[in-house]
mmCIF file of N, CA and C in Angstrom:
data_model
loop_
_atom_site.group_PDB
_atom_site.id
_atom_site.type_symbol
_atom_site.label_atom_id
_atom_site.label_comp_id
_atom_site.label_asym_id
_atom_site.label_seq_id
_atom_site.Cartn_x
_atom_site.Cartn_y
_atom_site.Cartn_z
ATOM 1 N N UNK A 13 127.091 120.878 95.583
ATOM 2 C CA UNK A 13 127.897 120.099 96.501
ATOM 3 C C UNK A 13 128.445 118.884 95.743
ATOM 4 N N UNK A 14 129.739 118.662 95.821
ATOM 5 C CA UNK A 14 130.321 117.509 95.138
ATOM 6 C C UNK A 14 130.036 116.226 95.921
ATOM 7 N N UNK A 15 130.291 115.082 95.288
ATOM 8 C CA UNK A 15 129.945 113.780 95.874
ATOM 9 C C UNK A 15 130.651 113.546 97.199
ATOM 10 N N UNK A 16 131.907 113.922 97.299
ATOM 11 C CA UNK A 16 132.678 113.711 98.518
ATOM 12 C C UNK A 16 132.096 114.503 99.693
ATOM 13 N N UNK A 17 131.772 115.753 99.449
ATOM 14 C CA UNK A 17 131.173 116.600 100.485
ATOM 15 C C UNK A 17 129.808 116.068 100.879
ATOM 16 N N UNK A 18 129.037 115.610 99.900
ATOM 17 C CA UNK A 18 127.717 115.050 100.159
ATOM 18 C C UNK A 18 127.820 113.811 101.048
ATOM 19 N N UNK A 19 128.761 112.901 100.728
ATOM 20 C CA UNK A 19 128.945 111.688 101.527
ATOM 21 C C UNK A 19 129.347 112.028 102.963
ATOM 22 N N UNK A 20 130.241 112.998 103.115
ATOM 23 C CA UNK A 20 130.670 113.405 104.460
ATOM 24 C C UNK A 20 129.489 113.943 105.259
ATOM 25 N N UNK A 21 128.642 114.725 104.605
ATOM 26 C CA UNK A 21 127.455 115.270 105.285
ATOM 27 C C UNK A 21 126.519 114.137 105.704
ATOM 28 N N UNK A 22 126.342 113.146 104.833
ATOM 29 C CA UNK A 22 125.488 112.008 105.189
ATOM 30 C C UNK A 22 126.063 111.237 106.372
ATOM 31 N N UNK A 23 127.372 111.042 106.392
ATOM 32 C CA UNK A 23 127.998 110.329 107.507
ATOM 33 C C UNK A 23 127.843 111.112 108.806
ATOM 34 N N UNK A 24 128.030 112.428 108.729
ATOM 35 C CA UNK A 24 127.895 113.279 109.913
ATOM 36 C C UNK A 24 126.469 113.261 110.458
ATOM 37 N N UNK A 25 125.498 113.113 109.568
ATOM 38 C CA UNK A 25 124.086 113.174 109.959
ATOM 39 C C UNK A 25 123.410 111.809 109.906
ATOM 40 N N UNK A 26 124.156 110.761 110.197
ATOM 41 C CA UNK A 26 123.607 109.398 110.162
ATOM 42 C C UNK A 26 122.433 109.257 111.125
ATOM 43 N N UNK A 27 121.484 108.421 110.735
ATOM 44 C CA UNK A 27 120.373 108.111 111.628
ATOM 45 C C UNK A 27 120.867 107.174 112.732
ATOM 46 N N UNK A 28 120.088 107.037 113.767
ATOM 47 C CA UNK A 28 120.429 106.115 114.851
ATOM 48 C C UNK A 28 120.599 104.709 114.307
ATOM 49 N N UNK A 29 119.695 104.295 113.432
ATOM 50 C CA UNK A 29 119.773 102.943 112.858
ATOM 51 C C UNK A 29 121.058 102.763 112.054
ATOM 52 N N UNK A 30 121.439 103.765 111.277
ATOM 53 C CA UNK A 30 122.677 103.678 110.502
ATOM 54 C C UNK A 30 123.890 103.569 111.424
ATOM 55 N N UNK A 31 123.893 104.313 112.516
ATOM 56 C CA UNK A 31 124.994 104.253 113.479
ATOM 57 C C UNK A 31 125.088 102.867 114.103
ATOM 58 N N UNK A 32 123.947 102.313 114.477
ATOM 59 C CA UNK A 32 123.919 100.975 115.084
ATOM 60 C C UNK A 32 124.454 99.941 114.097
ATOM 61 N N UNK A 33 123.968 99.984 112.874
ATOM 62 C CA UNK A 33 124.395 99.002 111.885
ATOM 63 C C UNK A 33 125.870 99.187 111.531
ATOM 64 N N UNK A 34 126.322 100.422 111.405
ATOM 65 C CA UNK A 34 127.732 100.672 111.082
ATOM 66 C C UNK A 34 128.642 100.103 112.179
ATOM 67 N N UNK A 35 128.247 100.245 113.423
ATOM 68 C CA UNK A 35 129.040 99.689 114.527
ATOM 69 C C UNK A 35 129.219 98.182 114.356
ATOM 70 N N UNK A 36 128.194 97.498 113.834
ATOM 71 C CA UNK A 36 128.238 96.050 113.633
ATOM 72 C C UNK A 36 129.030 95.648 112.390
ATOM 73 N N UNK A 37 129.073 96.524 111.374
ATOM 74 C CA UNK A 37 129.696 96.194 110.086
ATOM 75 C C UNK A 37 131.153 96.651 109.978
ATOM 76 N N UNK A 38 131.499 97.729 110.640
ATOM 77 C CA UNK A 38 132.813 98.352 110.437
ATOM 78 C C UNK A 38 133.957 97.470 110.899
ATOM 79 N N UNK A 39 135.104 97.709 110.317
ATOM 80 C CA UNK A 39 136.310 97.002 110.724
ATOM 81 C C UNK A 39 136.269 95.501 110.489
ATOM 82 N N UNK A 40 135.540 95.079 109.467
ATOM 83 C CA UNK A 40 135.421 93.657 109.115
ATOM 84 C C UNK A 40 134.872 92.796 110.268
ATOM 85 N N UNK A 41 134.063 93.409 111.141
ATOM 86 C CA UNK A 41 133.491 92.664 112.276
ATOM 87 C C UNK A 41 132.409 91.680 111.847
ATOM 88 N N UNK A 42 131.782 91.933 110.721
ATOM 89 C CA UNK A 42 130.672 91.090 110.284
ATOM 90 C C UNK A 42 131.161 90.156 109.182
ATOM 91 N N UNK A 43 131.308 88.892 109.512
ATOM 92 C CA UNK A 43 131.723 87.841 108.574
ATOM 93 C C UNK A 43 133.061 88.125 107.896
ATOM 94 N N UNK A 44 133.860 89.015 108.483
ATOM 95 C CA UNK A 44 135.155 89.346 107.901
ATOM 96 C C UNK A 44 135.066 90.163 106.631
ATOM 97 N N UNK A 45 133.891 90.705 106.336
ATOM 98 C CA UNK A 45 133.674 91.465 105.096
ATOM 99 C C UNK A 45 133.938 92.955 105.311
ATOM 100 N N UNK A 46 134.497 93.593 104.299
ATOM 101 C CA UNK A 46 134.755 95.030 104.353
ATOM 102 C C UNK A 46 133.549 95.771 103.788
ATOM 103 N N UNK A 47 133.002 96.649 104.612
ATOM 104 C CA UNK A 47 131.883 97.487 104.192
ATOM 105 C C UNK A 47 132.333 98.940 104.176
ATOM 106 N N UNK A 48 131.776 99.693 103.250
ATOM 107 C CA UNK A 48 131.963 101.140 103.190
ATOM 108 C C UNK A 48 130.634 101.784 103.546
ATOM 109 N N UNK A 49 130.731 102.949 104.138
ATOM 110 C CA UNK A 49 129.537 103.689 104.538
ATOM 111 C C UNK A 49 129.363 104.888 103.615
ATOM 112 N N UNK A 50 128.128 105.133 103.180
ATOM 113 C CA UNK A 50 127.796 106.244 102.284
ATOM 114 C C UNK A 50 128.729 106.224 101.079
ATOM 115 N N UNK A 51 128.621 105.160 100.319
ATOM 116 C CA UNK A 51 129.482 104.921 99.157
ATOM 117 C C UNK A 51 128.731 105.285 97.870
ATOM 118 N N UNK A 52 129.422 105.949 96.956
ATOM 119 C CA UNK A 52 128.808 106.349 95.692
ATOM 120 C C UNK A 52 129.009 105.277 94.636
ATOM 121 N N UNK A 53 127.902 104.898 94.008
ATOM 122 C CA UNK A 53 127.914 103.967 92.876
ATOM 123 C C UNK A 53 127.167 104.675 91.753
ATOM 124 N N UNK A 54 127.902 105.048 90.719
ATOM 125 C CA UNK A 54 127.282 105.809 89.641
ATOM 126 C C UNK A 54 126.720 107.109 90.171
ATOM 127 N N UNK A 55 125.448 107.336 89.927
ATOM 128 C CA UNK A 55 124.815 108.581 90.380
ATOM 129 C C UNK A 55 124.150 108.440 91.747
ATOM 130 N N UNK A 56 124.314 107.292 92.392
ATOM 131 C CA UNK A 56 123.659 107.032 93.674
ATOM 132 C C UNK A 56 124.663 106.927 94.819
ATOM 133 N N UNK A 57 124.241 107.362 95.990
ATOM 134 C CA UNK A 57 125.007 107.141 97.210
ATOM 135 C C UNK A 57 124.208 106.164 98.052
ATOM 136 N N UNK A 58 124.845 105.036 98.368
ATOM 137 C CA UNK A 58 124.166 103.979 99.115
ATOM 138 C C UNK A 58 124.623 104.015 100.575
ATOM 139 N N UNK A 59 123.789 103.494 101.468
ATOM 140 C CA UNK A 59 124.105 103.541 102.896
ATOM 141 C C UNK A 59 125.360 102.733 103.222
ATOM 142 N N UNK A 60 125.381 101.459 102.805
ATOM 143 C CA UNK A 60 126.524 100.584 103.062
ATOM 144 C C UNK A 60 126.796 99.750 101.818
ATOM 145 N N UNK A 61 128.078 99.464 101.578
ATOM 146 C CA UNK A 61 128.439 98.719 100.381
ATOM 147 C C UNK A 61 129.610 97.783 100.661
ATOM 148 N N UNK A 62 129.465 96.535 100.202
ATOM 149 C CA UNK A 62 130.531 95.537 100.259
ATOM 150 C C UNK A 62 130.896 95.204 98.816
ATOM 151 N N UNK A 63 132.067 95.679 98.365
ATOM 152 C CA UNK A 63 132.459 95.480 96.971
ATOM 153 C C UNK A 63 132.739 94.012 96.661
ATOM 154 N N UNK A 64 133.218 93.268 97.640
ATOM 155 C CA UNK A 64 133.521 91.849 97.439
ATOM 156 C C UNK A 64 132.294 91.077 96.965
ATOM 157 N N UNK A 65 131.117 91.455 97.468
ATOM 158 C CA UNK A 65 129.879 90.753 97.128
ATOM 159 C C UNK A 65 128.959 91.561 96.216
ATOM 160 N N UNK A 66 129.345 92.800 95.909
ATOM 161 C CA UNK A 66 128.467 93.729 95.189
ATOM 162 C C UNK A 66 127.136 93.863 95.940
ATOM 163 N N UNK A 67 127.252 93.938 97.270
ATOM 164 C CA UNK A 67 126.103 94.001 98.167
ATOM 165 C C UNK A 67 125.903 95.424 98.668
ATOM 166 N N UNK A 68 124.701 95.923 98.494
ATOM 167 C CA UNK A 68 124.296 97.236 98.978
ATOM 168 C C UNK A 68 123.292 97.012 100.097
ATOM 169 N N UNK A 69 123.500 97.703 101.211
ATOM 170 C CA UNK A 69 122.534 97.655 102.312
ATOM 171 C C UNK A 69 121.933 99.046 102.427
ATOM 172 N N UNK A 70 120.610 99.107 102.356
ATOM 173 C CA UNK A 70 119.885 100.357 102.495
ATOM 174 C C UNK A 70 119.046 100.301 103.766
ATOM 175 N N UNK A 71 119.205 101.304 104.618
ATOM 176 C CA UNK A 71 118.430 101.419 105.851
ATOM 177 C C UNK A 71 117.390 102.501 105.608
ATOM 178 N N UNK A 72 116.135 102.097 105.597
ATOM 179 C CA UNK A 72 115.042 102.997 105.220
ATOM 180 C C UNK A 72 114.295 103.529 106.425
ATOM 181 N N UNK A 73 114.128 104.848 106.448
ATOM 182 C CA UNK A 73 113.330 105.507 107.472
ATOM 183 C C UNK A 73 111.947 105.821 106.950
ATOM 184 N N UNK A 74 111.212 106.591 107.704
ATOM 185 C CA UNK A 74 109.839 106.944 107.365
ATOM 186 C C UNK A 74 109.684 107.664 106.049
ATOM 187 N N UNK A 75 110.711 108.416 105.622
ATOM 188 C CA UNK A 75 110.621 109.154 104.364
ATOM 189 C C UNK A 75 110.410 108.213 103.178
ATOM 190 N N UNK A 76 110.844 106.980 103.318
ATOM 191 C CA UNK A 76 110.718 106.016 102.223
ATOM 192 C C UNK A 76 109.290 105.502 102.064
ATOM 193 N N UNK A 77 108.415 105.887 102.999
ATOM 194 C CA UNK A 77 107.013 105.480 102.911
ATOM 195 C C UNK A 77 106.198 106.356 101.967
ATOM 196 N N UNK A 78 106.660 107.576 101.686
ATOM 197 C CA UNK A 78 105.868 108.429 100.804
ATOM 198 C C UNK A 78 106.010 107.959 99.360
ATOM 199 N N UNK A 79 104.962 108.143 98.588
ATOM 200 C CA UNK A 79 104.883 107.560 97.246
ATOM 201 C C UNK A 79 106.001 108.032 96.319
ATOM 202 N N UNK A 80 106.331 109.306 96.358
ATOM 203 C CA UNK A 80 107.393 109.819 95.500
ATOM 204 C C UNK A 80 108.727 109.162 95.801
ATOM 205 N N UNK A 81 109.057 109.044 97.076
ATOM 206 C CA UNK A 81 110.313 108.405 97.469
ATOM 207 C C UNK A 81 110.284 106.920 97.136
ATOM 208 N N UNK A 82 109.141 106.275 97.346
ATOM 209 C CA UNK A 82 109.010 104.847 97.034
ATOM 210 C C UNK A 82 109.235 104.602 95.541
ATOM 211 N N UNK A 83 108.705 105.467 94.691
ATOM 212 C CA UNK A 83 108.912 105.332 93.243
ATOM 213 C C UNK A 83 110.383 105.518 92.880
ATOM 214 N N UNK A 84 111.025 106.510 93.492
ATOM 215 C CA UNK A 84 112.454 106.748 93.257
ATOM 216 C C UNK A 84 113.264 105.534 93.709
ATOM 217 N N UNK A 85 112.959 105.020 94.904
ATOM 218 C CA UNK A 85 113.673 103.849 95.435
ATOM 219 C C UNK A 85 113.532 102.649 94.503
ATOM 220 N N UNK A 86 112.330 102.446 93.967
ATOM 221 C CA UNK A 86 112.092 101.316 93.062
ATOM 222 C C UNK A 86 112.911 101.445 91.785
ATOM 223 N N UNK A 87 112.909 102.629 91.201
ATOM 224 C CA UNK A 87 113.683 102.853 89.970
ATOM 225 C C UNK A 87 115.176 102.691 90.247
ATOM 226 N N UNK A 88 115.627 103.199 91.354
ATOM 227 C CA UNK A 88 117.031 103.088 91.745
ATOM 228 C C UNK A 88 117.417 101.633 91.951
ATOM 229 N N UNK A 89 116.574 100.882 92.660
ATOM 230 C CA UNK A 89 116.825 99.457 92.893
ATOM 231 C C UNK A 89 116.906 98.706 91.568
ATOM 232 N N UNK A 90 115.960 98.956 90.682
ATOM 233 C CA UNK A 90 115.965 98.272 89.376
ATOM 234 C C UNK A 90 117.235 98.575 88.593
ATOM 235 N N UNK A 91 117.670 99.833 88.601
ATOM 236 C CA UNK A 91 118.881 100.196 87.876
ATOM 237 C C UNK A 91 120.113 99.515 88.478
ATOM 238 N N UNK A 92 120.229 99.543 89.797
ATOM 239 C CA UNK A 92 121.386 98.919 90.448
ATOM 240 C C UNK A 92 121.374 97.398 90.269
ATOM 241 N N UNK A 93 120.202 96.791 90.354
ATOM 242 C CA UNK A 93 120.114 95.345 90.136
ATOM 243 C C UNK A 93 120.461 94.979 88.698
ATOM 244 N N UNK A 94 120.125 95.851 87.750
ATOM 245 C CA UNK A 94 120.477 95.584 86.352
ATOM 246 C C UNK A 94 121.993 95.591 86.150
ATOM 247 N N UNK A 95 122.705 96.242 87.059
ATOM 248 C CA UNK A 95 124.171 96.272 87.032
ATOM 249 C C UNK A 95 124.769 95.160 87.904
ATOM 250 N N UNK A 96 123.914 94.236 88.306
ATOM 251 C CA UNK A 96 124.286 93.054 89.093
ATOM 252 C C UNK A 96 124.708 93.341 90.535
ATOM 253 N N UNK A 97 124.130 94.409 91.100
ATOM 254 C CA UNK A 97 124.283 94.655 92.526
ATOM 255 C C UNK A 97 123.129 93.966 93.229
ATOM 256 N N UNK A 98 123.384 93.494 94.447
ATOM 257 C CA UNK A 98 122.330 92.914 95.266
ATOM 258 C C UNK A 98 121.978 93.951 96.323
ATOM 259 N N UNK A 99 120.692 94.236 96.484
ATOM 260 C CA UNK A 99 120.244 95.240 97.446
ATOM 261 C C UNK A 99 119.493 94.561 98.580
ATOM 262 N N UNK A 100 119.961 94.832 99.789
ATOM 263 C CA UNK A 100 119.305 94.345 101.001
ATOM 264 C C UNK A 100 118.714 95.568 101.685
ATOM 265 N N UNK A 101 117.390 95.601 101.836
ATOM 266 C CA UNK A 101 116.707 96.733 102.477
ATOM 267 C C UNK A 101 116.200 96.321 103.849
ATOM 268 N N UNK A 102 116.363 97.234 104.778
ATOM 269 C CA UNK A 102 115.871 97.015 106.134
ATOM 270 C C UNK A 102 115.385 98.364 106.658
ATOM 271 N N UNK A 103 114.361 98.339 107.499
ATOM 272 C CA UNK A 103 113.844 99.604 108.016
ATOM 273 C C UNK A 103 114.531 99.974 109.340
ATOM 274 N N UNK A 104 114.517 101.272 109.616
ATOM 275 C CA UNK A 104 115.151 101.802 110.831
ATOM 276 C C UNK A 104 114.700 101.066 112.081
ATOM 277 N N UNK A 105 113.396 100.888 112.210
ATOM 278 C CA UNK A 105 112.836 100.282 113.413
ATOM 279 C C UNK A 105 113.398 98.882 113.657
ATOM 280 N N UNK A 106 113.531 98.096 112.604
ATOM 281 C CA UNK A 106 114.080 96.745 112.753
ATOM 282 C C UNK A 106 115.526 96.790 113.232
ATOM 283 N N UNK A 107 116.315 97.686 112.659
ATOM 284 C CA UNK A 107 117.718 97.792 113.073
ATOM 285 C C UNK A 107 117.806 98.208 114.535
ATOM 286 N N UNK A 108 117.007 99.177 114.927
ATOM 287 C CA UNK A 108 117.061 99.698 116.294
ATOM 288 C C UNK A 108 116.544 98.682 117.309
ATOM 289 N N UNK A 109 115.419 98.040 117.013
ATOM 290 C CA UNK A 109 114.764 97.172 118.000
ATOM 291 C C UNK A 109 115.108 95.696 117.889
ATOM 292 N N UNK A 110 115.641 95.273 116.745
ATOM 293 C CA UNK A 110 115.913 93.856 116.520
ATOM 294 C C UNK A 110 117.235 93.663 115.770
ATOM 295 N N UNK A 111 118.277 94.309 116.245
ATOM 296 C CA UNK A 111 119.576 94.291 115.556
ATOM 297 C C UNK A 111 120.058 92.868 115.308
ATOM 298 N N UNK A 112 119.989 92.022 116.328
ATOM 299 C CA UNK A 112 120.479 90.643 116.181
ATOM 300 C C UNK A 112 119.719 89.894 115.092
ATOM 301 N N UNK A 113 118.410 90.088 115.027
ATOM 302 C CA UNK A 113 117.596 89.432 114.009
ATOM 303 C C UNK A 113 117.968 89.934 112.616
ATOM 304 N N UNK A 114 118.181 91.237 112.487
ATOM 305 C CA UNK A 114 118.586 91.820 111.204
ATOM 306 C C UNK A 114 119.923 91.229 110.766
ATOM 307 N N UNK A 115 120.875 91.136 111.695
ATOM 308 C CA UNK A 115 122.195 90.589 111.354
ATOM 309 C C UNK A 115 122.111 89.114 110.971
ATOM 310 N N UNK A 116 121.265 88.357 111.640
ATOM 311 C CA UNK A 116 121.081 86.945 111.278
ATOM 312 C C UNK A 116 120.463 86.820 109.886
ATOM 313 N N UNK A 117 119.479 87.674 109.591
ATOM 314 C CA UNK A 117 118.851 87.658 108.273
ATOM 315 C C UNK A 117 119.853 88.056 107.191
ATOM 316 N N UNK A 118 120.645 89.073 107.469
ATOM 317 C CA UNK A 118 121.667 89.511 106.526
ATOM 318 C C UNK A 118 122.689 88.401 106.299
ATOM 319 N N UNK A 119 123.094 87.752 107.362
ATOM 320 C CA UNK A 119 124.044 86.633 107.245
ATOM 321 C C UNK A 119 123.463 85.527 106.369
ATOM 322 N N UNK A 120 122.209 85.200 106.579
ATOM 323 C CA UNK A 120 121.544 84.171 105.789
ATOM 324 C C UNK A 120 121.490 84.566 104.311
ATOM 325 N N UNK A 121 121.158 85.809 104.042
ATOM 326 C CA UNK A 121 121.123 86.300 102.653
ATOM 327 C C UNK A 121 122.497 86.193 102.009
ATOM 328 N N UNK A 122 123.526 86.576 102.741
ATOM 329 C CA UNK A 122 124.894 86.513 102.207
ATOM 330 C C UNK A 122 125.299 85.062 101.952
ATOM 331 N N UNK A 123 124.973 84.191 102.878
ATOM 332 C CA UNK A 123 125.315 82.770 102.683
ATOM 333 C C UNK A 123 124.633 82.222 101.447
ATOM 334 N N UNK A 124 123.399 82.630 101.197
ATOM 335 C CA UNK A 124 122.691 82.193 99.992
ATOM 336 C C UNK A 124 123.292 82.783 98.723
ATOM 337 N N UNK A 125 123.841 83.988 98.827
ATOM 338 C CA UNK A 125 124.465 84.639 97.677
ATOM 339 C C UNK A 125 125.731 83.918 97.257
ATOM 340 N N UNK A 126 126.564 83.572 98.228
ATOM 341 C CA UNK A 126 127.903 83.061 97.918
ATOM 342 C C UNK A 126 128.018 81.559 98.111
ATOM 343 N N UNK A 127 126.989 80.940 98.661
ATOM 344 C CA UNK A 127 126.986 79.480 98.856
ATOM 345 C C UNK A 127 128.256 79.000 99.541
ATOM 346 N N UNK A 128 128.461 79.491 100.786
ATOM 347 C CA UNK A 128 129.654 79.123 101.572
ATOM 348 C C UNK A 128 129.899 77.639 101.551
#
């Protein structure tokens, strides 16, 4: 499966948390920033990406709790950070049950990144 087909499949099969967060981010609704969904960076496809800030948002579900996935996530994070990307991780449950808190935390992180 090529990258484009893979991204389309991920978008079609988004988790509830990803759908909720995308609704908040799409169309420059969040701080006027443009986000892409299921964006490929090198060999990785990230959940959400803002090129203006080199900000990656990853929404993690239960699969990220298993040791193999956790090791992969750590190596991936280290590689992306070495390329000067900033990774913001949040779990599904937080997005679903505390969306406003997640958005406030994300806003605070962004403000610290760019020093408005």
